[in-house]
Structures are given as C-alpha cells and as structure tokens.
PDB file of C-alpha atoms in Angstrom:
ATOM      1  CA  MET U   1       0.000   0.000   0.000  1.00  0.00           C
ATOM      2  CA  LEU U   2       2.840   2.376   0.842  1.00  0.00           C
ATOM      3  CA  ASP U   3       4.508   1.764  -2.536  1.00  0.00           C
ATOM      4  CA  GLN U   4       1.192   2.444  -4.267  1.00  0.00           C
ATOM      5  CA  LYS U   5       0.750   5.716  -2.354  1.00  0.00           C
ATOM      6  CA  VAL U   6       4.291   6.811  -3.232  1.00  0.00           C
ATOM      7  CA  LYS U   7       3.604   6.056  -6.897  1.00  0.00           C
ATOM      8  CA  LEU U   8       0.332   8.019  -6.790  1.00  0.00           C
ATOM      9  CA  ASP U   9       2.074  10.978  -5.143  1.00  0.00           C
ATOM     10  CA  LYS U  10       4.823  10.853  -7.750  1.00  0.00           C
ATOM     11  CA  ASP U  11       2.296  10.674 -10.605  1.00  0.00           C
ATOM     12  CA  THR U  12       0.376  13.618  -9.147  1.00  0.00           C
ATOM     13  CA  ARG U  13       3.559  15.643  -8.854  1.00  0.00           C
ATOM     14  CA  ARG U  14       4.533  14.753 -12.425  1.00  0.00           C
ATOM     15  CA  GLU U  15       1.152  15.938 -13.710  1.00  0.00           C
ATOM     16  CA  ALA U  16       1.513  19.176 -11.730  1.00  0.00           C
ATOM     17  CA  ILE U  17       4.909  19.771 -13.345  1.00  0.00           C
ATOM     18  CA  LEU U  18       3.407  19.194 -16.797  1.00  0.00           C
ATOM     19  CA  ASP U  19       0.574  21.622 -16.030  1.00  0.00           C
ATOM     20  CA  VAL U  20       3.022  24.370 -15.103  1.00  0.00           C
ATOM     21  CA  ALA U  21       5.387  23.535 -17.965  1.00  0.00           C
ATOM     22  CA  SER U  22       2.473  23.798 -20.399  1.00  0.00           C
ATOM     23  CA  GLU U  23       1.713  27.328 -19.184  1.00  0.00           C
ATOM     24  CA  VAL U  24       5.355  28.344 -19.627  1.00  0.00           C
ATOM     25  CA  PHE U  25       5.559  26.746 -23.081  1.00  0.00           C
ATOM     26  CA  TYR U  26       2.437  28.608 -24.217  1.00  0.00           C
ATOM     27  CA  GLU U  27       3.755  31.905 -22.894  1.00  0.00           C
ATOM     28  CA  GLU U  28       7.378  31.664 -24.036  1.00  0.00           C
ATOM     29  CA  GLY U  29       7.570  28.872 -26.622  1.00  0.00           C
ATOM     30  CA  PHE U  30       9.686  25.739 -26.353  1.00  0.00           C
ATOM     31  CA  ASP U  31      12.956  27.444 -27.263  1.00  0.00           C
ATOM     32  CA  ALA U  32      12.726  30.347 -24.808  1.00  0.00           C
ATOM     33  CA  ALA U  33      11.252  28.342 -21.938  1.00  0.00           C
ATOM     34  CA  SER U  34      13.820  27.217 -19.385  1.00  0.00           C
ATOM     35  CA  MET U  35      13.844  24.598 -16.669  1.00  0.00           C
ATOM     36  CA  SER U  36      14.710  27.382 -14.217  1.00  0.00           C
ATOM     37  CA  THR U  37      11.545  29.296 -15.083  1.00  0.00           C
ATOM     38  CA  ILE U  38       9.417  26.161 -14.744  1.00  0.00           C
ATOM     39  CA  ALA U  39      11.015  25.264 -11.393  1.00  0.00           C
ATOM     40  CA  GLN U  40      10.511  28.818 -10.126  1.00  0.00           C
ATOM     41  CA  ARG U  41       6.855  28.768 -11.176  1.00  0.00           C
ATOM     42  CA  LEU U  42       6.447  25.444  -9.366  1.00  0.00           C
ATOM     43  CA  GLY U  43       8.025  26.823  -6.245  1.00  0.00           C
ATOM     44  CA  GLY U  44      10.732  24.172  -6.175  1.00  0.00           C
ATOM     45  CA  SER U  45      14.278  23.609  -7.368  1.00  0.00           C
ATOM     46  CA  LYS U  46      15.661  22.517 -10.707  1.00  0.00           C
ATOM     47  CA  GLY U  47      16.989  19.436  -8.924  1.00  0.00           C
ATOM     48  CA  THR U  48      13.441  18.354  -8.108  1.00  0.00           C
ATOM     49  CA  LEU U  49      12.436  18.951 -11.717  1.00  0.00           C
ATOM     50  CA  TYR U  50      15.296  16.788 -12.997  1.00  0.00           C
ATOM     51  CA  ASN U  51      14.149  13.958 -10.730  1.00  0.00           C
ATOM     52  CA  TYR U  52      11.113  13.658 -13.008  1.00  0.00           C
ATOM     53  CA  PHE U  53      12.498  14.760 -16.375  1.00  0.00           C
ATOM     54  CA  LYS U  54      16.103  14.305 -17.468  1.00  0.00           C
ATOM     55  CA  SER U  55      16.104  17.371 -19.728  1.00  0.00           C
ATOM     56  CA  LYS U  56      13.897  20.006 -21.287  1.00  0.00           C
ATOM     57  CA  GLU U  57      13.613  17.776 -24.362  1.00  0.00           C
ATOM     58  CA  ASP U  58      12.325  14.966 -22.142  1.00  0.00           C
ATOM     59  CA  LEU U  59       9.768  17.357 -20.641  1.00  0.00           C
ATOM     60  CA  VAL U  60       8.654  18.527 -24.083  1.00  0.00           C
ATOM     61  CA  GLU U  61       8.184  14.922 -25.221  1.00  0.00           C
ATOM     62  CA  ALA U  62       6.044  14.233 -22.146  1.00  0.00           C
ATOM     63  CA  PHE U  63       3.990  17.349 -22.934  1.00  0.00           C
ATOM     64  CA  VAL U  64       3.383  16.072 -26.486  1.00  0.00           C
ATOM     65  CA  GLN U  65       2.493  12.552 -25.349  1.00  0.00           C
ATOM     66  CA  ARG U  66       0.011  13.829 -22.774  1.00  0.00           C
ATOM     67  CA  HIS U  67      -1.603  16.139 -25.317  1.00  0.00           C
ATOM     68  CA  CYS U  68      -2.133  13.246 -27.742  1.00  0.00           C
ATOM     69  CA  ALA U  69      -3.312  10.822 -25.045  1.00  0.00           C
ATOM     70  CA  MET U  70      -5.943  13.294 -23.853  1.00  0.00           C
ATOM     71  CA  HIS U  71      -7.312  13.645 -27.379  1.00  0.00           C
ATOM     72  CA  GLN U  72      -7.371   9.885 -27.937  1.00  0.00           C
ATOM     73  CA  SER U  73      -9.283   9.391 -24.683  1.00  0.00           C
ATOM     74  CA  GLU U  74     -11.958  11.841 -25.840  1.00  0.00           C
ATOM     75  CA  VAL U  75     -12.803   9.817 -28.954  1.00  0.00           C
ATOM     76  CA  GLU U  76     -12.268   6.428 -27.300  1.00  0.00           C
ATOM     77  CA  GLY U  77     -15.294   4.183 -27.604  1.00  0.00           C
ATOM     78  CA  LEU U  78     -17.097   6.237 -30.258  1.00  0.00           C
ATOM     79  CA  LEU U  79     -16.293   3.801 -33.078  1.00  0.00           C
ATOM     80  CA  LEU U  80     -18.665   0.924 -32.376  1.00  0.00           C
ATOM     81  CA  ALA U  81     -18.129  -1.864 -34.894  1.00  0.00           C
ATOM     82  CA  ASP U  82     -21.624  -3.275 -34.369  1.00  0.00           C
ATOM     83  CA  LYS U  83     -23.835  -4.073 -37.314  1.00  0.00           C
ATOM     84  CA  GLY U  84     -26.334  -1.275 -37.842  1.00  0.00           C
ATOM     85  CA  HIS U  85     -24.253   1.344 -35.996  1.00  0.00           C
ATOM     86  CA  TYR U  86     -21.528   2.103 -38.535  1.00  0.00           C
ATOM     87  CA  ARG U  87     -23.029   5.319 -39.900  1.00  0.00           C
ATOM     88  CA  ASP U  88     -23.911   6.623 -36.426  1.00  0.00           C
ATOM     89  CA  SER U  89     -20.418   5.753 -35.181  1.00  0.00           C
ATOM     90  CA  LEU U  90     -18.771   7.678 -38.022  1.00  0.00           C
ATOM     91  CA  LEU U  91     -21.052  10.660 -37.382  1.00  0.00           C
ATOM     92  CA  SER U  92     -20.309  10.686 -33.632  1.00  0.00           C
ATOM     93  CA  TRP U  93     -16.581  10.217 -34.118  1.00  0.00           C
ATOM     94  CA  GLY U  94     -16.404  12.815 -36.895  1.00  0.00           C
ATOM     95  CA  ARG U  95     -18.215  15.484 -34.870  1.00  0.00           C
ATOM     96  CA  LYS U  96     -16.026  14.885 -31.829  1.00  0.00           C
ATOM     97  CA  TYR U  97     -12.843  14.828 -33.890  1.00  0.00           C
ATOM     98  CA  ALA U  98     -13.719  18.046 -35.711  1.00  0.00           C
ATOM     99  CA  ARG U  99     -14.594  19.701 -32.413  1.00  0.00           C
ATOM    100  CA  ILE U 100     -11.311  18.649 -30.803  1.00  0.00           C
ATOM    101  CA  THR U 101      -9.008  19.574 -33.679  1.00  0.00           C
ATOM    102  CA  THR U 102     -10.486  23.041 -34.295  1.00  0.00           C
ATOM    103  CA  ARG U 103     -10.780  24.274 -30.711  1.00  0.00           C
ATOM    104  CA  GLU U 104      -8.386  26.935 -29.514  1.00  0.00           C
ATOM    105  CA  LYS U 105      -6.354  24.857 -27.050  1.00  0.00           C
ATOM    106  CA  THR U 106      -5.641  22.198 -29.665  1.00  0.00           C
ATOM    107  CA  GLN U 107      -4.624  24.800 -32.198  1.00  0.00           C
ATOM    108  CA  ARG U 108      -2.229  26.416 -29.712  1.00  0.00           C
ATOM    109  CA  ASN U 109      -0.591  23.014 -29.288  1.00  0.00           C
ATOM    110  CA  PHE U 110      -0.434  22.448 -33.056  1.00  0.00           C
ATOM    111  CA  ARG U 111       1.247  25.807 -33.634  1.00  0.00           C
ATOM    112  CA  LEU U 112       3.610  25.340 -30.720  1.00  0.00           C
ATOM    113  CA  ILE U 113       4.779  21.887 -31.788  1.00  0.00           C
ATOM    114  CA  THR U 114       5.063  22.612 -35.514  1.00  0.00           C
ATOM    115  CA  SER U 115       7.173  25.671 -34.702  1.00  0.00           C
ATOM    116  CA  ILE U 116      10.014  23.335 -33.644  1.00  0.00           C
ATOM    117  CA  ALA U 117       9.503  20.637 -36.308  1.00  0.00           C
ATOM    118  CA  GLU U 118      12.745  21.491 -38.128  1.00  0.00           C
ATOM    119  CA  ARG U 119      14.910  21.991 -35.053  1.00  0.00           C
ATOM    120  CA  TRP U 120      13.475  19.079 -33.015  1.00  0.00           C
ATOM    121  CA  PRO U 121      12.291  16.599 -35.681  1.00  0.00           C
ATOM    122  CA  ASP U 122      12.042  13.715 -33.198  1.00  0.00           C
ATOM    123  CA  VAL U 123       9.467  15.610 -31.138  1.00  0.00           C
ATOM    124  CA  ALA U 124       7.475  16.495 -34.260  1.00  0.00           C
ATOM    125  CA  ARG U 125       7.513  12.849 -35.376  1.00  0.00           C
ATOM    126  CA  LEU U 126       6.350  11.766 -31.924  1.00  0.00           C
ATOM    127  CA  PHE U 127       3.479  14.240 -32.191  1.00  0.00           C
ATOM    128  CA  TYR U 128       2.396  12.782 -35.531  1.00  0.00           C
ATOM    129  CA  GLN U 129       2.801   9.158 -34.451  1.00  0.00           C
ATOM    130  CA  ALA U 130       0.978   9.515 -31.131  1.00  0.00           C
ATOM    131  CA  GLY U 131      -1.704  11.799 -32.541  1.00  0.00           C
ATOM    132  CA  ALA U 132      -2.789  11.830 -36.166  1.00  0.00           C
ATOM    133  CA  LEU U 133      -1.266   8.468 -37.116  1.00  0.00           C
ATOM    134  CA  ARG U 134      -2.698   6.667 -34.095  1.00  0.00           C
ATOM    135  CA  GLY U 135      -6.118   8.131 -34.817  1.00  0.00           C
ATOM    136  CA  ALA U 136      -5.925   6.953 -38.433  1.00  0.00           C
ATOM    137  CA  GLU U 137      -4.905   3.458 -37.275  1.00  0.00           C
ATOM    138  CA  ARG U 138      -7.949   3.219 -35.036  1.00  0.00           C
ATOM    139  CA  MET U 139     -10.149   4.382 -37.880  1.00  0.00           C
ATOM    140  CA  MET U 140      -8.601   1.682 -40.084  1.00  0.00           C
ATOM    141  CA  GLU U 141      -9.393  -0.984 -37.471  1.00  0.00           C
ATOM    142  CA  PHE U 142     -13.014   0.146 -37.408  1.00  0.00           C
ATOM    143  CA  LEU U 143     -13.329   0.261 -41.197  1.00  0.00           C
ATOM    144  CA  LYS U 144     -11.839  -3.217 -41.583  1.00  0.00           C
ATOM    145  CA  LYS U 145     -14.494  -4.612 -39.252  1.00  0.00           C
ATOM    146  CA  ALA U 146     -17.213  -2.690 -41.091  1.00  0.00           C
ATOM    147  CA  GLU U 147     -15.958  -4.013 -44.425  1.00  0.00           C
ATOM    148  CA  ALA U 148     -15.902  -7.587 -43.114  1.00  0.00           C
ATOM    149  CA  ALA U 149     -19.547  -7.110 -42.076  1.00  0.00           C
ATOM    150  CA  GLY U 150     -20.461  -6.005 -45.617  1.00  0.00           C
ATOM    151  CA  GLU U 151     -20.929  -2.277 -44.931  1.00  0.00           C
ATOM    152  CA  PHE U 152     -18.119  -1.057 -47.203  1.00  0.00           C
ATOM    153  CA  ARG U 153     -15.807  -2.210 -49.966  1.00  0.00           C
ATOM    154  CA  PHE U 154     -12.297  -0.716 -50.079  1.00  0.00           C
ATOM    155  CA  ASP U 155      -9.393  -1.047 -52.483  1.00  0.00           C
ATOM    156  CA  ASP U 156      -7.125   0.553 -49.872  1.00  0.00           C
ATOM    157  CA  VAL U 157      -8.524   0.814 -46.339  1.00  0.00           C
ATOM    158  CA  GLU U 158      -5.606   2.935 -45.111  1.00  0.00           C
ATOM    159  CA  LEU U 159      -6.284   5.501 -47.825  1.00  0.00           C
ATOM    160  CA  ALA U 160     -10.008   5.425 -47.017  1.00  0.00           C
ATOM    161  CA  ALA U 161      -9.346   6.070 -43.314  1.00  0.00           C
ATOM    162  CA  HIS U 162      -7.249   9.149 -44.057  1.00  0.00           C
ATOM    163  CA  GLN U 163      -9.801  10.351 -46.587  1.00  0.00           C
ATOM    164  CA  PHE U 164     -12.639  10.207 -44.086  1.00  0.00           C
ATOM    165  CA  ILE U 165     -10.656  12.068 -41.436  1.00  0.00           C
ATOM    166  CA  ALA U 166      -9.736  14.772 -43.954  1.00  0.00           C
ATOM    167  CA  LEU U 167     -13.349  15.133 -45.075  1.00  0.00           C
ATOM    168  CA  CYS U 168     -14.421  15.795 -41.483  1.00  0.00           C
ATOM    169  CA  GLN U 169     -12.037  18.593 -40.563  1.00  0.00           C
ATOM    170  CA  ASN U 170      -9.693  19.646 -43.369  1.00  0.00           C
ATOM    171  CA  ARG U 171     -11.471  22.863 -44.431  1.00  0.00           C
ATOM    172  CA  HIS U 172     -11.925  24.257 -40.930  1.00  0.00           C
ATOM    173  CA  LEU U 173      -8.601  22.933 -39.656  1.00  0.00           C
ATOM    174  CA  LYS U 174      -6.567  24.905 -42.196  1.00  0.00           C
ATOM    175  CA  ALA U 175      -8.370  28.130 -41.338  1.00  0.00           C
ATOM    176  CA  ARG U 176      -7.953  27.568 -37.597  1.00  0.00           C
ATOM    177  CA  PHE U 177      -4.277  26.669 -37.945  1.00  0.00           C
ATOM    178  CA  MET U 178      -3.651  30.049 -39.573  1.00  0.00           C
ATOM    179  CA  ASN U 179      -5.669  31.717 -36.798  1.00  0.00           C
ATOM    180  CA  TYR U 180      -8.305  32.750 -39.316  1.00  0.00           C
ATOM    181  CA  GLY U 181     -11.676  33.260 -37.681  1.00  0.00           C
ATOM    182  CA  GLU U 182     -13.323  31.519 -34.746  1.00  0.00           C
ATOM    183  CA  PRO U 183     -13.772  27.779 -34.164  1.00  0.00           C
ATOM    184  CA  PRO U 184     -16.683  26.393 -36.206  1.00  0.00           C
ATOM    185  CA  SER U 185     -20.086  26.288 -34.539  1.00  0.00           C
ATOM    186  CA  GLU U 186     -21.858  23.060 -33.663  1.00  0.00           C
ATOM    187  CA  ALA U 187     -24.128  23.591 -36.675  1.00  0.00           C
ATOM    188  CA  GLN U 188     -21.126  24.023 -38.983  1.00  0.00           C
ATOM    189  CA  ILE U 189     -19.438  20.921 -37.586  1.00  0.00           C
ATOM    190  CA  ASP U 190     -22.617  18.894 -37.941  1.00  0.00           C
ATOM    191  CA  ALA U 191     -23.078  20.020 -41.552  1.00  0.00           C
ATOM    192  CA  GLU U 192     -19.433  19.263 -42.411  1.00  0.00           C
ATOM    193  CA  VAL U 193     -19.430  15.806 -40.848  1.00  0.00           C
ATOM    194  CA  THR U 194     -22.867  14.828 -42.157  1.00  0.00           C
ATOM    195  CA  SER U 195     -21.666  15.703 -45.653  1.00  0.00           C
ATOM    196  CA  ALA U 196     -18.408  13.799 -45.065  1.00  0.00           C
ATOM    197  CA  VAL U 197     -20.280  10.625 -44.108  1.00  0.00           C
ATOM    198  CA  LYS U 198     -22.606  11.001 -47.114  1.00  0.00           C
ATOM    199  CA  VAL U 199     -19.654  11.357 -49.507  1.00  0.00           C
ATOM    200  CA  PHE U 200     -17.804   8.465 -47.842  1.00  0.00           C
ATOM    201  CA  TYR U 201     -20.783   6.127 -48.218  1.00  0.00           C
ATOM    202  CA  ALA U 202     -21.265   7.226 -51.814  1.00  0.00           C
ATOM    203  CA  ALA U 203     -17.672   6.249 -52.540  1.00  0.00           C
ATOM    204  CA  TYR U 204     -17.354   3.043 -50.494  1.00  0.00           C
ATOM    205  CA  GLY U 205     -20.760   1.976 -49.212  1.00  0.00           C
ATOM    206  CA  VAL U 206     -22.161  -1.363 -50.365  1.00  0.00           C
TER     207      VAL U 206
END
C-alpha cells in the first residue's frame, strides 16, 4: 500500500509539473522556456524537476504525449463496430474529432509543436505518431471490421481512413491553424461531418 501511495504521489507531482510547464511553453515557446523558469513557477528547485524529467527535451516529449493521449481518450469508444451502428459511429466520431481539432487549445498546441519541427524533428515525429497516425490506425481498425460485415468495400482501407478524417475537418482545420476566424459552430461541424459521411458512403458503401 505504501509503494502504491508513493507512486500516486509521484504521478500527481509529475502531472503538476506538466501543467506548469504547459503554461510556460504557451507563454514563451519551447525554445525560450527554461527549466529554471518552470522550477521557479512550481516553487521548487531545478533538482526536483530533474528527478522527473532528465532534460527540457524529455519534458517537451512528455507534454506532447500527454496532449495526444488526452485527445485519444476523448474519442475512445465512439467507433462501435456493431452491425447497424456504422453510420452513427462515423457521425459521432467525426463530430467529436472536428470539435477537438479546431478548438483553440488544440490549435495552440499544433502551432507550438510545428514551430520546432525542423529543429526538433524527433518531437514532431512523436506528435504525428501519437496523434494523427494513431487516430488513423484506429479508424482503419473500425473500417476493416465494417468491411468484413459487408458495410463497405475498399481497395485501400488505409487511404479510405485518411480520406474520411480529412473530409471531417480539413477545411476548418486549415483556417484555424492560420488563426483565421473563430472555431466552427456546432451547426457548422454537424453540416461538415454529415456531408463527409454522405460522400464516404457514396464512394465506399455497399
């Protein structure tokens, strides 16, 4: 029990460090942010910080992984590969995905991480692998089950998965990434995703 409590305390402290680090990253950017600033904001020492993260790069990677994990948890369980629920599952997933990717906090993370893609390519690759690529893989798993049940017919299921995701959010995502306008309304998201599902079924539905 004591070991479990110590682990919980350590996990809580780690999350608190990531919360504060996130604030500093948003305010100063990855390059300008320092471990000293983060430690000062936490009210502790750099030594304590290094007990949890070996370097700033390690802390940035943890920030990216947490960001992606939080997004994955929000869409978890929406793709129900049950006969008769495929269309509803795609609609639910598409609306949630479009909502997540176009909201302001997500866009701040996108801009922050892509700003270091050339200087820290490993972090950028981690962001893609843990985020967009993982989401596409889960969509592929769902579509394979739907195809096996006779709902769709694909020549290339990987291509189809990426196509559906792009149909749901590509237009609004580009505008939001360039900080053009406000996040789309619920009505706009619903219209975009409903159209995406209609087009997808027209192309691949049996």
